[in-house]
Coordinates of C-alpha atoms and ligand atoms in Angstrom, one line a residue:
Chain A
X882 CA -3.4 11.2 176.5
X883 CA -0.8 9.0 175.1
X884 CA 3.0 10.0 174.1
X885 CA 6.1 8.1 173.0
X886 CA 8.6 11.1 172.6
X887 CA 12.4 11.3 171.9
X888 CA 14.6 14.3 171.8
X889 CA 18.3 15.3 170.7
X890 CA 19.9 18.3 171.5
X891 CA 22.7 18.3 169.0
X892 CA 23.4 14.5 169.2
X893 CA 22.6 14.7 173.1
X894 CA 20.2 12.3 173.7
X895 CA 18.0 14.3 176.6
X896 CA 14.5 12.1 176.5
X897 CA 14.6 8.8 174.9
X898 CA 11.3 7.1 174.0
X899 CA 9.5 8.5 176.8
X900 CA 6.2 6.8 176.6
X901 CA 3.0 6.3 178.6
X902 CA -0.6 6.6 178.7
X903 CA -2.9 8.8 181.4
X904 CA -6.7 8.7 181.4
X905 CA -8.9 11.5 183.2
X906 CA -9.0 10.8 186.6
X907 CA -5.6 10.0 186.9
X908 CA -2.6 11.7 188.0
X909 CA 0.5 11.1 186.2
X910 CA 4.5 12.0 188.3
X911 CA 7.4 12.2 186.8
X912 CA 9.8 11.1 189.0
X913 CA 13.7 11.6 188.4
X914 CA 17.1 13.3 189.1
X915 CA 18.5 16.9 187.6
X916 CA 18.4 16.7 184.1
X917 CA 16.5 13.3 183.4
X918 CA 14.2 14.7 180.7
X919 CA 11.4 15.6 182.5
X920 CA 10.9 19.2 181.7
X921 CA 12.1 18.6 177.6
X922 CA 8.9 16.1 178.2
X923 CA 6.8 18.3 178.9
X924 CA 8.0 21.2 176.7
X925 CA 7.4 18.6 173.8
X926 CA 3.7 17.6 174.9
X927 CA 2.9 21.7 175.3
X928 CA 4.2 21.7 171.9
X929 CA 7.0 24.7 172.8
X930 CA 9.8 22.4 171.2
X931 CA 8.9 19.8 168.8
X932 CA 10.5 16.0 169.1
X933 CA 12.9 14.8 167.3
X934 CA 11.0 11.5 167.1
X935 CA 7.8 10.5 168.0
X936 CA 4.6 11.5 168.8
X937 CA 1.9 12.3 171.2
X938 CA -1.9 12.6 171.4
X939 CA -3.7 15.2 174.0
X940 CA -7.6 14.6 174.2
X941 CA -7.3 13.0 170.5
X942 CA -5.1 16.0 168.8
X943 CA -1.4 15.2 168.0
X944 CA 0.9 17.8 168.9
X945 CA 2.3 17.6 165.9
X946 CA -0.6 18.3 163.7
X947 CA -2.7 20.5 165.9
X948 CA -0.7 22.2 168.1
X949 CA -3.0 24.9 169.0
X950 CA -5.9 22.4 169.4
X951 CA -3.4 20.9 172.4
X952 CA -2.7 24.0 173.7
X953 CA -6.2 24.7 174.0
X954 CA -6.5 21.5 176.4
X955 CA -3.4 22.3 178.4
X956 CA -3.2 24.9 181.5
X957 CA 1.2 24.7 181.5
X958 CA 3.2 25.9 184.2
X959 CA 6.4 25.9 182.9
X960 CA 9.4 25.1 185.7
X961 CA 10.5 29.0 186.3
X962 CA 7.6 29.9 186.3
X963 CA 8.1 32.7 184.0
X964 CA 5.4 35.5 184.0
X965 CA 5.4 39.5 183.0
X966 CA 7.6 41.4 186.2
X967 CA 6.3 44.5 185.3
X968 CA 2.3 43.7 185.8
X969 CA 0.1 43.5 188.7
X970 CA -1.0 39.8 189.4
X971 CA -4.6 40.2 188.5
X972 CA -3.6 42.2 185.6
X973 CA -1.3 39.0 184.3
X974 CA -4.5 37.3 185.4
X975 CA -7.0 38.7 183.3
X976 CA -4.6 39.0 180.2
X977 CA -3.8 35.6 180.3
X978 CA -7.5 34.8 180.5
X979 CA -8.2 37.2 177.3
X980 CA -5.5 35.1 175.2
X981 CA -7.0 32.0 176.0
X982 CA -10.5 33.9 174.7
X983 CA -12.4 35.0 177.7
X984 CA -13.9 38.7 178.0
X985 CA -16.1 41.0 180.1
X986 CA -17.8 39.2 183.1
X987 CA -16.8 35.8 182.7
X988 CA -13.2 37.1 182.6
X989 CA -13.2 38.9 185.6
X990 CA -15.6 35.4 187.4
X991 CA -12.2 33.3 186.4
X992 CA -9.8 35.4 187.2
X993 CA -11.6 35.1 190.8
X994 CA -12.2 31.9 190.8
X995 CA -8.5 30.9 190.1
X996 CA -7.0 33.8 192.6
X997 CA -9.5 31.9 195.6
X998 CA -7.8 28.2 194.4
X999 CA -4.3 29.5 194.9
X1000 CA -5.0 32.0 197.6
X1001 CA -3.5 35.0 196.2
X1002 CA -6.0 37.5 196.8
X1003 CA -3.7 39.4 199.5
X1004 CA -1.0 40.0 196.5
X1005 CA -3.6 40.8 193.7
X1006 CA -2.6 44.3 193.5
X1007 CA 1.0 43.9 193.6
X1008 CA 3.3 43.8 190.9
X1009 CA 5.0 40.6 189.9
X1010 CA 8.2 41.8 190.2
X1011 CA 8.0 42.5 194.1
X1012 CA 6.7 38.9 194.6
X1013 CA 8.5 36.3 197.0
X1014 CA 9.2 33.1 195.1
X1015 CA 6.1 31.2 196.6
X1016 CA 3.5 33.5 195.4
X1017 CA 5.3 34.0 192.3
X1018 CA 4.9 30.4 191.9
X1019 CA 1.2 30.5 192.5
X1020 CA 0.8 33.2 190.0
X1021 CA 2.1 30.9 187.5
X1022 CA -0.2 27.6 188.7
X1023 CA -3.2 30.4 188.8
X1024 CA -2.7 31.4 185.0
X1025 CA -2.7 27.4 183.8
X1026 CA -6.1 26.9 185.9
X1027 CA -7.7 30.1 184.3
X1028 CA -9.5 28.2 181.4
X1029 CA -10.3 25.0 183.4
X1030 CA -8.3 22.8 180.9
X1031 CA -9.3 19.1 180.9
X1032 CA -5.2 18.7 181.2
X1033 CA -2.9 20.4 183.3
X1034 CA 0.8 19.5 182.8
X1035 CA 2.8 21.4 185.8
X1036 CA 6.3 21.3 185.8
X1037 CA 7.4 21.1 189.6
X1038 CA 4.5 22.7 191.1
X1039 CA 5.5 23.0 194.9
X1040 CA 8.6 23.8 193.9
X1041 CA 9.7 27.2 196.2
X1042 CA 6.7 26.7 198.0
X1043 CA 6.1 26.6 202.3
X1044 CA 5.3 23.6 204.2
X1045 CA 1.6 25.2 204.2
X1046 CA 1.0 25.6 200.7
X1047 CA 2.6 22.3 199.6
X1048 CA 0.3 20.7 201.3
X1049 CA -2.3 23.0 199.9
X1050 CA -1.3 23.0 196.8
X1051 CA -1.4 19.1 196.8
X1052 CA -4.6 18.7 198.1
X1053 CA -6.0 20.9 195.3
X1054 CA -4.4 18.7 192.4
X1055 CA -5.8 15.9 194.5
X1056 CA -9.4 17.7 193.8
X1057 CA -9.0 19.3 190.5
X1058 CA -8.0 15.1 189.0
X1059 CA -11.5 13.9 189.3
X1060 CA -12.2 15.0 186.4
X1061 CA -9.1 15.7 184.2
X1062 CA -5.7 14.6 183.4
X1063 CA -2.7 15.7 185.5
X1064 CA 0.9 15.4 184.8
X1065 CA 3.3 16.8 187.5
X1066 CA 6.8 16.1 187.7
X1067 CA 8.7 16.2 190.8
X1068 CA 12.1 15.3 192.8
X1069 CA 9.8 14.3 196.2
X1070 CA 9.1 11.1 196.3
X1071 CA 6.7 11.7 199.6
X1072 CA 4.6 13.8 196.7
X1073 CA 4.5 11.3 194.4
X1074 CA 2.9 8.8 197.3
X1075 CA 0.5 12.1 198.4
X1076 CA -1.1 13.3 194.9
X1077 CA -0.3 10.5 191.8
X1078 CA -2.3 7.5 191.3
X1079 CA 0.7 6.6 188.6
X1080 CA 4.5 7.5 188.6
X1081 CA 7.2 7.2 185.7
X1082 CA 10.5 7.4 187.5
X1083 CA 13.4 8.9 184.2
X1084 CA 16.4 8.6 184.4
X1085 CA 19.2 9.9 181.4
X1086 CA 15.8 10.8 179.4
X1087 CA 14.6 6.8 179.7
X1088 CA 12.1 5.3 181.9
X1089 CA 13.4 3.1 184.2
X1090 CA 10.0 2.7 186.6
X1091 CA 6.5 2.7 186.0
X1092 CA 3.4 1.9 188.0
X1093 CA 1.1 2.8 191.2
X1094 CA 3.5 4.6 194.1
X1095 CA 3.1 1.3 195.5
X1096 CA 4.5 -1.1 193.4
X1097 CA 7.3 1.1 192.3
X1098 CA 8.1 1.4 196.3
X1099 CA 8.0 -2.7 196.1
X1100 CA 10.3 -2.4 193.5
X1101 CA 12.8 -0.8 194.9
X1102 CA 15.9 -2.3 196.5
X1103 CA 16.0 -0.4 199.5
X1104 CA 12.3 -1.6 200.2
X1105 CA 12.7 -2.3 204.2
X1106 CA 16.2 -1.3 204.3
X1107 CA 18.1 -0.4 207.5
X1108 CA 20.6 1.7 208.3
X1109 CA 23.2 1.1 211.2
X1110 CA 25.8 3.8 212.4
X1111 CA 28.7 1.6 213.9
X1112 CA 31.7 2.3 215.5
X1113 CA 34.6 0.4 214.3
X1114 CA 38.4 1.1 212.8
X1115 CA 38.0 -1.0 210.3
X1116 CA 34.9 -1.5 207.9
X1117 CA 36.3 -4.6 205.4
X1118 CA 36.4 -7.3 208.2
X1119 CA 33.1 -6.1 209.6
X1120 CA 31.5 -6.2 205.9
X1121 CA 32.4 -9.4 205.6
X1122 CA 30.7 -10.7 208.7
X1123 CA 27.3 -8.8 207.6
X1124 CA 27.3 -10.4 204.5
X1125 CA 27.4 -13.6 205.9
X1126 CA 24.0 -12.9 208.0
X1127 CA 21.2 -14.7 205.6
X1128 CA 18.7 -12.3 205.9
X1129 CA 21.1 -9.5 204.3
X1130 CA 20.8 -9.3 200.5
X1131 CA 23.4 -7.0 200.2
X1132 CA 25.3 -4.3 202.3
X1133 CA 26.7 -0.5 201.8
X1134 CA 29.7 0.8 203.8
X1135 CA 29.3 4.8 203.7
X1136 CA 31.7 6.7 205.8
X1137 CA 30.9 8.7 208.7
X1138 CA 31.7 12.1 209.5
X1139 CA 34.5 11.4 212.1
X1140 CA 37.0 8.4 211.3
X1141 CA 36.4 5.4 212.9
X1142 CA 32.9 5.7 212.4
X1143 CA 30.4 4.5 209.4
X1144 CA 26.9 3.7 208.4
X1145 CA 26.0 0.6 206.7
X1146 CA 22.7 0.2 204.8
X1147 CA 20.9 -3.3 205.1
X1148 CA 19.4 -4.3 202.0
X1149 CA 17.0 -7.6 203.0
X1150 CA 16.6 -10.6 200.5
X1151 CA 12.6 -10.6 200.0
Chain B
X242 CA -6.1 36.5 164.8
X243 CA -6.7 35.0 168.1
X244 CA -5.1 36.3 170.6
X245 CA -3.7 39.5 168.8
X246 CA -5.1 42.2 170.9
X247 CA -4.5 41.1 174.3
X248 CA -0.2 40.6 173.3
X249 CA -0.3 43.7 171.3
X250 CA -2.0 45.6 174.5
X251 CA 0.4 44.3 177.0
X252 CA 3.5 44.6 175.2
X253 CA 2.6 48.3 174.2
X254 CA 2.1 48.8 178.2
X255 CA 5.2 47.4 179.1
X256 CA 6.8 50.1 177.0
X257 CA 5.2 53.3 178.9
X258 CA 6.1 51.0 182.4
X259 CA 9.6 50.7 182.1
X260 CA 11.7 53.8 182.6
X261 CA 13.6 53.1 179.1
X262 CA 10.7 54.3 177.0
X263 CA 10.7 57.5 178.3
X264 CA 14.6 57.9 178.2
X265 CA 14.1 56.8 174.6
X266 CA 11.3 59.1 173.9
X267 CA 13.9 62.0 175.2
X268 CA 16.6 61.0 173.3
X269 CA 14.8 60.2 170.2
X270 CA 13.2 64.1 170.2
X271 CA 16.7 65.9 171.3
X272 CA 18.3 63.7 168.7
X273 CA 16.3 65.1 166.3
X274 CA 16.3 68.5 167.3
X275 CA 20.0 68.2 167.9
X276 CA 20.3 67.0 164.2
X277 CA 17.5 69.4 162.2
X278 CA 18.9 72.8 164.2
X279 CA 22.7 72.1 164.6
X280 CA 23.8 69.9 162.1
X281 CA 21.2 70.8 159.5
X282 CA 21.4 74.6 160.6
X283 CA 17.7 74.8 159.9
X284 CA 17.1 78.8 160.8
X285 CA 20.1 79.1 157.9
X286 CA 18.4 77.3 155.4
X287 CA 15.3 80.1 155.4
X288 CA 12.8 77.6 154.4
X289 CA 9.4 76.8 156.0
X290 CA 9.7 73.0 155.4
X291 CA 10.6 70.3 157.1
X292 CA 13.1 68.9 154.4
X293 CA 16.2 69.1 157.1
X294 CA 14.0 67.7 159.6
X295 CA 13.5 64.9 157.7
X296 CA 16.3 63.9 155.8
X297 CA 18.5 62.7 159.1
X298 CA 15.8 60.6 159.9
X299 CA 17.1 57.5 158.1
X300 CA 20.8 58.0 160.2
X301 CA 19.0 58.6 163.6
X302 CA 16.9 55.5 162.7
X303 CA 20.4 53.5 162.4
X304 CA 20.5 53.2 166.2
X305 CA 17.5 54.0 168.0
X306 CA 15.2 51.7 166.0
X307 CA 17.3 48.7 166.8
X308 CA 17.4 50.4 170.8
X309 CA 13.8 49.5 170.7
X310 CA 13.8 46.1 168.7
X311 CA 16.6 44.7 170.6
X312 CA 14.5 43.7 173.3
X313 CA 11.8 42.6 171.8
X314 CA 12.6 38.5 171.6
X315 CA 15.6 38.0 173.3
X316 CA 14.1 39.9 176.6
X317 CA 11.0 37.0 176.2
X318 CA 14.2 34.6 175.8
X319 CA 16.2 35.5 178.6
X320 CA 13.3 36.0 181.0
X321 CA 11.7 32.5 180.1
X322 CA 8.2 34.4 179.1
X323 CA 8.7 32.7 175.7
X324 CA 7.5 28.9 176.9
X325 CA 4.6 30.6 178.5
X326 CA 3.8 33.5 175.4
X327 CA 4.6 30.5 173.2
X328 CA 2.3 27.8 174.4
X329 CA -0.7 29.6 174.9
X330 CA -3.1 28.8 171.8
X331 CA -1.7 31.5 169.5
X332 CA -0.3 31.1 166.0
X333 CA 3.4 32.1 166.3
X334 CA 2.9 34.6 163.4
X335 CA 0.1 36.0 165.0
X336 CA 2.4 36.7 168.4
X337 CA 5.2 38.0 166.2
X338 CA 3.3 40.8 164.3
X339 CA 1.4 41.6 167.4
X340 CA 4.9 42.4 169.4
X341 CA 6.1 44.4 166.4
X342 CA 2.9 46.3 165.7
X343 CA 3.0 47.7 169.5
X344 CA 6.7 48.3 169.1
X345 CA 6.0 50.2 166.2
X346 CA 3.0 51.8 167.5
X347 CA 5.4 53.3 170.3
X348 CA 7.8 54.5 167.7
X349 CA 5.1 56.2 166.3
X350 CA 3.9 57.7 169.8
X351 CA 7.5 59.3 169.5
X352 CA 7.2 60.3 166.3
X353 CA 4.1 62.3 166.9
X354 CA 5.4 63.9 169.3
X355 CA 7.9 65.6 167.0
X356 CA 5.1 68.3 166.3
X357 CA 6.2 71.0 167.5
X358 CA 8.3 70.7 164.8
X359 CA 5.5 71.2 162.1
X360 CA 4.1 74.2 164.5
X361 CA 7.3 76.0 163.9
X362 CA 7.4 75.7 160.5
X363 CA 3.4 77.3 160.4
X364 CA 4.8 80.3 162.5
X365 CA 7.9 80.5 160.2
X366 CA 6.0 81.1 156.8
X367 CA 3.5 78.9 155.4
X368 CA 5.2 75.7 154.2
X369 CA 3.7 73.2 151.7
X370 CA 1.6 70.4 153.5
X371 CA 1.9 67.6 151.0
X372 CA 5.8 66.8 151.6
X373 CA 5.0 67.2 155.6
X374 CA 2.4 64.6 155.4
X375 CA 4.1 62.1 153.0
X376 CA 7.5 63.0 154.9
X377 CA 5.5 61.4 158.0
X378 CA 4.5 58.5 156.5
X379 CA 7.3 57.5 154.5
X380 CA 9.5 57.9 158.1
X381 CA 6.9 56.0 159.9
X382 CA 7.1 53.2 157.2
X383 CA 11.0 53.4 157.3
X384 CA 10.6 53.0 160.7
X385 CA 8.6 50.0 160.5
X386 CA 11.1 48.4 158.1
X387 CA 14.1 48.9 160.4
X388 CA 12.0 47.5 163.8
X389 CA 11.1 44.4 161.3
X390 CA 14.9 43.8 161.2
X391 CA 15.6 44.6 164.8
X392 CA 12.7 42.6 166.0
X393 CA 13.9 39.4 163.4
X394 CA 17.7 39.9 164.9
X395 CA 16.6 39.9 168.4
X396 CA 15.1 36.8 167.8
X397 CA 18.3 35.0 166.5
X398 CA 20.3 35.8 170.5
X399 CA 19.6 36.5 174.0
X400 CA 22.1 38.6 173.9
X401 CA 20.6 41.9 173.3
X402 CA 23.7 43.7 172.4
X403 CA 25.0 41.2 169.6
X404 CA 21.1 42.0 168.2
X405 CA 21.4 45.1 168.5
X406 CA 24.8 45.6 166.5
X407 CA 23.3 43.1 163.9
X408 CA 20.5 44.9 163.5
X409 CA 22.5 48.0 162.9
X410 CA 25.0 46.2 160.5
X411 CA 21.6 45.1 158.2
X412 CA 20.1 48.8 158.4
X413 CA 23.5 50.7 157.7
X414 CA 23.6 48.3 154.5
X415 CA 20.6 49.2 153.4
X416 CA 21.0 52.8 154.1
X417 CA 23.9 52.7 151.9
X418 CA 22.8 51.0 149.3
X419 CA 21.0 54.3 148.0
X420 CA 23.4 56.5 148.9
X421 CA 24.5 59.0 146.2
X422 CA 28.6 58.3 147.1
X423 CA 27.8 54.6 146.3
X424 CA 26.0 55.7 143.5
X425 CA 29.0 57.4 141.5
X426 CA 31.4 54.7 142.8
X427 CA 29.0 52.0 140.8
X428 CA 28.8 54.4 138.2
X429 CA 32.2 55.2 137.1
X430 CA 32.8 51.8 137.0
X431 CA 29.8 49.7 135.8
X432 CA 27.1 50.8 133.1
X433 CA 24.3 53.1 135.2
X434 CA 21.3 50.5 135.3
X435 CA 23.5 48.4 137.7
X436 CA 24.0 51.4 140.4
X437 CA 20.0 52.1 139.9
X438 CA 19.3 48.3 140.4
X439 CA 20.9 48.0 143.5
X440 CA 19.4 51.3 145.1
X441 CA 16.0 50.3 144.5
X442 CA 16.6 48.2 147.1
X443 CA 18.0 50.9 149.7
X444 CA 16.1 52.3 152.4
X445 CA 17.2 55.7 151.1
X446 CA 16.0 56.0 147.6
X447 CA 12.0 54.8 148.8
X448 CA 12.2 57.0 151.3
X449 CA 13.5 60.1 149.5
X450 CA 10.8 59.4 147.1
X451 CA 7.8 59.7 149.4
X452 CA 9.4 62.5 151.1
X453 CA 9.3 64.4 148.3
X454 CA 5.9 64.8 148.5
X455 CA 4.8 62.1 145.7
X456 CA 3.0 58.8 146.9
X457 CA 3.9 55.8 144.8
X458 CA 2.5 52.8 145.3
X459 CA 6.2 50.9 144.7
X460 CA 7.8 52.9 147.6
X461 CA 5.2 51.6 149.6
X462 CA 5.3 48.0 148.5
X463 CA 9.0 48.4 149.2
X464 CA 8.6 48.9 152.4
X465 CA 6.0 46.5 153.5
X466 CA 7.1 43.9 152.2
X467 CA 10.8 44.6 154.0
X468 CA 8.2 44.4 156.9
X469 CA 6.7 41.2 155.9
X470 CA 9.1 39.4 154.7
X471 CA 11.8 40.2 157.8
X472 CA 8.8 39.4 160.2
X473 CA 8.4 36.1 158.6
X474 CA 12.1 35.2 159.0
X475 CA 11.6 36.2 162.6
X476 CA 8.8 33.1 162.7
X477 CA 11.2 30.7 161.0
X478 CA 13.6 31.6 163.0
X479 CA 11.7 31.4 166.4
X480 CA 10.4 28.2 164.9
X481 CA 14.2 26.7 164.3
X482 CA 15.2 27.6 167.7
X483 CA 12.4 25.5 169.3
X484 CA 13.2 22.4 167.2
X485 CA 17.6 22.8 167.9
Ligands
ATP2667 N1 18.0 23.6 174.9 C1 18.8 22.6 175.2 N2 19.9 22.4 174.6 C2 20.8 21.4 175.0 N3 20.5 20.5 176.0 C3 19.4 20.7 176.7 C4 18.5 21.7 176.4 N4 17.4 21.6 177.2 C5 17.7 20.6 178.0 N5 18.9 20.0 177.7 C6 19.5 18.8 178.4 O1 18.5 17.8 178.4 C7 18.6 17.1 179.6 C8 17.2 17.0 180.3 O2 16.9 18.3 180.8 P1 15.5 18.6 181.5 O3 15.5 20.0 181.8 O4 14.4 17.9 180.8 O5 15.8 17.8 182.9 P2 14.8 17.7 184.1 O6 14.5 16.2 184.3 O7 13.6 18.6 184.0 O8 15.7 18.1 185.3 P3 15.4 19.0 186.6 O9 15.0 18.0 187.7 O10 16.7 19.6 187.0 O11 14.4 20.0 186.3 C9 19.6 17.8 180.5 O12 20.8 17.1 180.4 C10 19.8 19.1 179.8 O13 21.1 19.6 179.9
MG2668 MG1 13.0 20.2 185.0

């Protein structure tokens, strides 16, 4: 799968050349603050809004010239995780599995199949509506597994989920990459370093980092950085004297909670 | 057709889930008793037919068809269910008439259930079948026309009231446009081929037609092509929504 995507919202620039390349086997996280362009990247790849520039190739169909060939190859969970209140969750289940063209027996062996992965088989019966935000969740990662798509693009996938069933959840992406491409996007950087062999931290719709978890960590500034809660009245003289040190690259002065207090983050040189 | 079935199923089962179908299912049959006995005064007119029963049926139309369009797209809108419905591997003109058809289906459930209506005009006397038939079609296809429209306005806002009252707006013109006041109006000013020009493109004047009793083939066309042709502005419009 390869992409270089742009969009505009009315002269808003939200994603801005986004581009990259995953292979099966690999695990792709979009790393990045509120409102980088990560889920308006993923909308475009699941073809639900088209770029404004750009284009991108899913298992060798453009989204722009095949759309329903893509969305054949994706399983999507959208970030809401929007799904029908007023069903039961198998029932979503199994309709979900007939659009994508299952019937009869193998319908109801993947509907199974899918309800075991996420472990919802104690909420099967019960209607969406009256579902607690987790589950919910797993309804919606359970409906992009059902046809066993070679790519799976989920948009904050442990998003509203326990402890537990992050770590569940995580470990099944872990198995489910061996043989498919996975895009997730994220704000947990602890995720990134659990489940993606890749990450492509955005920022204001542009990539500003790319690589393994752990060259981007070696990237970072803060790499080995330490912080030091100090009391003192006055923070410029004491700056001063901590930037002399030769082992500090720079130093951050952020105020503490009671006056006359502070923290100041260490940032080594190499 | 991929994928037409399993949306048009669970869209028409959403309607009998939801307490607002059978509310509308109420309203929709004392609305119509209300208008054929009441305003109609139906046992006055000493007529086994159902002429009065169906001649409010294009004003009673005016607000309950957009009732049910209303929801149809803005409700996927609001709720988000439009990125999932929307990337599954459906052509969006399949997903479109598959939401209408069970919308319209449902109308028709209500419809139907209008018979005792055609029962008490068998125990009145022994009315004339072919205008009873026709008079159900041609307010089923009417019906259809107005849901097109509703269904094409709900797509334009998530705000179900401004669709609805848009929906209304388009309907009331095209009520009007056949209506015999608009008619004279035209008439008394403007040579008579101009009034008869612009009714043929009124609800009203198809629909009086079939009702009649006489099937032509143009009253149909008429109507399915409002159908089409509104549906098909619902996928451009869907379409220009994504891309803004
Ligand atoms: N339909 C839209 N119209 C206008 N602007 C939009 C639209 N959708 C998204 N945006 C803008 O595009 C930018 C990127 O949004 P996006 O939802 O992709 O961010 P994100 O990285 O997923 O953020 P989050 O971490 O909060 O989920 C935001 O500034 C947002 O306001
Ligand atoms: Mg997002």
């Amino acid at each position: 799968m390869s992409s270089s995507l742009s969009k505009n919202f009315n002269n808003f620039l939200a994603v801005d050349q986004v581009s990259f390349e995953v292979q099966k086997g690999e695990v792709l996280g979009f790393l990045g603050p509120n409102g980088a362009g990560k889920s308006t990247t993923m909308k475009m790849l699941t073809c639900f809004i088209p770029p404004s520039s750009g284009t991108a190739e899913i298992c060798g169909f453009s989204i722009l010239e095949n759309p329903l060939e893509v969305r054949n190859q994706i399983g999507y969970l959208p970030e809401s995780a929007p799904s029908y209140d007023e069903m039961l969750v198998g029932e979503f289940l199994s309709f979900v599995a007939e659009i994508r063209g299952f019937s009869g027996k193998e319908l109801k062996r993947r509907v199974s199949i899918v309800v075991d992965m996420t472990s919802l088989r104690e909420v099967e019966n019960q209607m969406i509506e009256t579902l607690s935000k987790g589950f919910r969740q797993r309804t919606s990662l359970a409906q992009a597994l059902i046809h066993d798509p070679p790519v799976l693009i989920l948009d904050e996938p442990t998003d509203g989920l326990d402890p537990n069933q992050k770590h569940e959840v995580r470990t099944l992406i872990k198995n489910m990459s061996e043989d498919r491409t996975i895009l997730i996007s994220t704000h947990i950087l602890e995720e990134v370093d659990a489940v993606c062999t890749r990450a492509m931290i955005i920022s204001e719709g542009r990539v500003v980092g790319y690589g393994t978890p752990d060259e981007l960590m070696s990237q970072s500034l803060y790499r080995n950085s330490v912080t030091v809660s100090v009391n003192a009245e006055d923070h410029i003289p004491l700056m001063n004297d901590f930037n002399k040190l030769d082992f500090v690259y720079s130093v951050e002065h952020l105020p503490g909670e009671t006056s006359g207090t502070g923290y100041y983050a260490f940032v080594p040189t190499k | 057709m991929n994928g037409f079935y399993p949306i048009f199923k669970r869209e028409l089962l959403a309607y009998f889930r939801s307490p607002v179908a059978y509310v509308f299912i109420i309203i929709f049959l004392a609305a119509n008793a209300g208008c054929t006995f009441f305003l109609g005064n139906f046992y006055d007119s000493q007529q086994a037919s159902l002429e009065i029963f169906f001649l409010f049926h294009p004003w009673l139309y005016l607000f309950l068809i957009p009732a049910v369009g209303m929801r149809l797209w803005s409700e996927e809108r609001r709720s988000g269910t439009a990125e999932l419905l929307l990337t599954f591997p459906v052509r969006l003109t399949t997903t479109v008439f598959a939401k209408f058809f069970a919308a319209w289906v449902f109308i028709g459930i209500a419809l139907m259930l209008t018979f005792p209506m055609v029962l008490t005009v068998y125990f009145l006397g022994s009315p004339d079948n072919g205008p009873i038939i026709t008079g159900y079609l041609g307010s089923f296809l009417m019906a259809g026309s107005y849901l097109a429209i509703a269904s094409c306005t709900s797509a334009l806002t998530k705000n179900q009231v401004i669709s609805f009252i848009l929906s209304v707006n388009i309907c009331l013109v095209l009520v009007l446009l056949g209506w015999g006041v608009l008619g004279d109006t035209l008439n008394s000013v403007f040579p008579v081929w101009i009034s008869d020009f612009v009714s043929q493109f009124s609800f009203t004047t198809h629909y009086e037609a079939i009702r009649r009793g006489v099937i032509d083939l143009r009253d149909i066309i008429y109507f399915v092509s409002i159908i089409v042709i509104m549906l098909m502005l619902n996928v451009v419009v869907l379409e220009s929504h994504k891309a803004s």
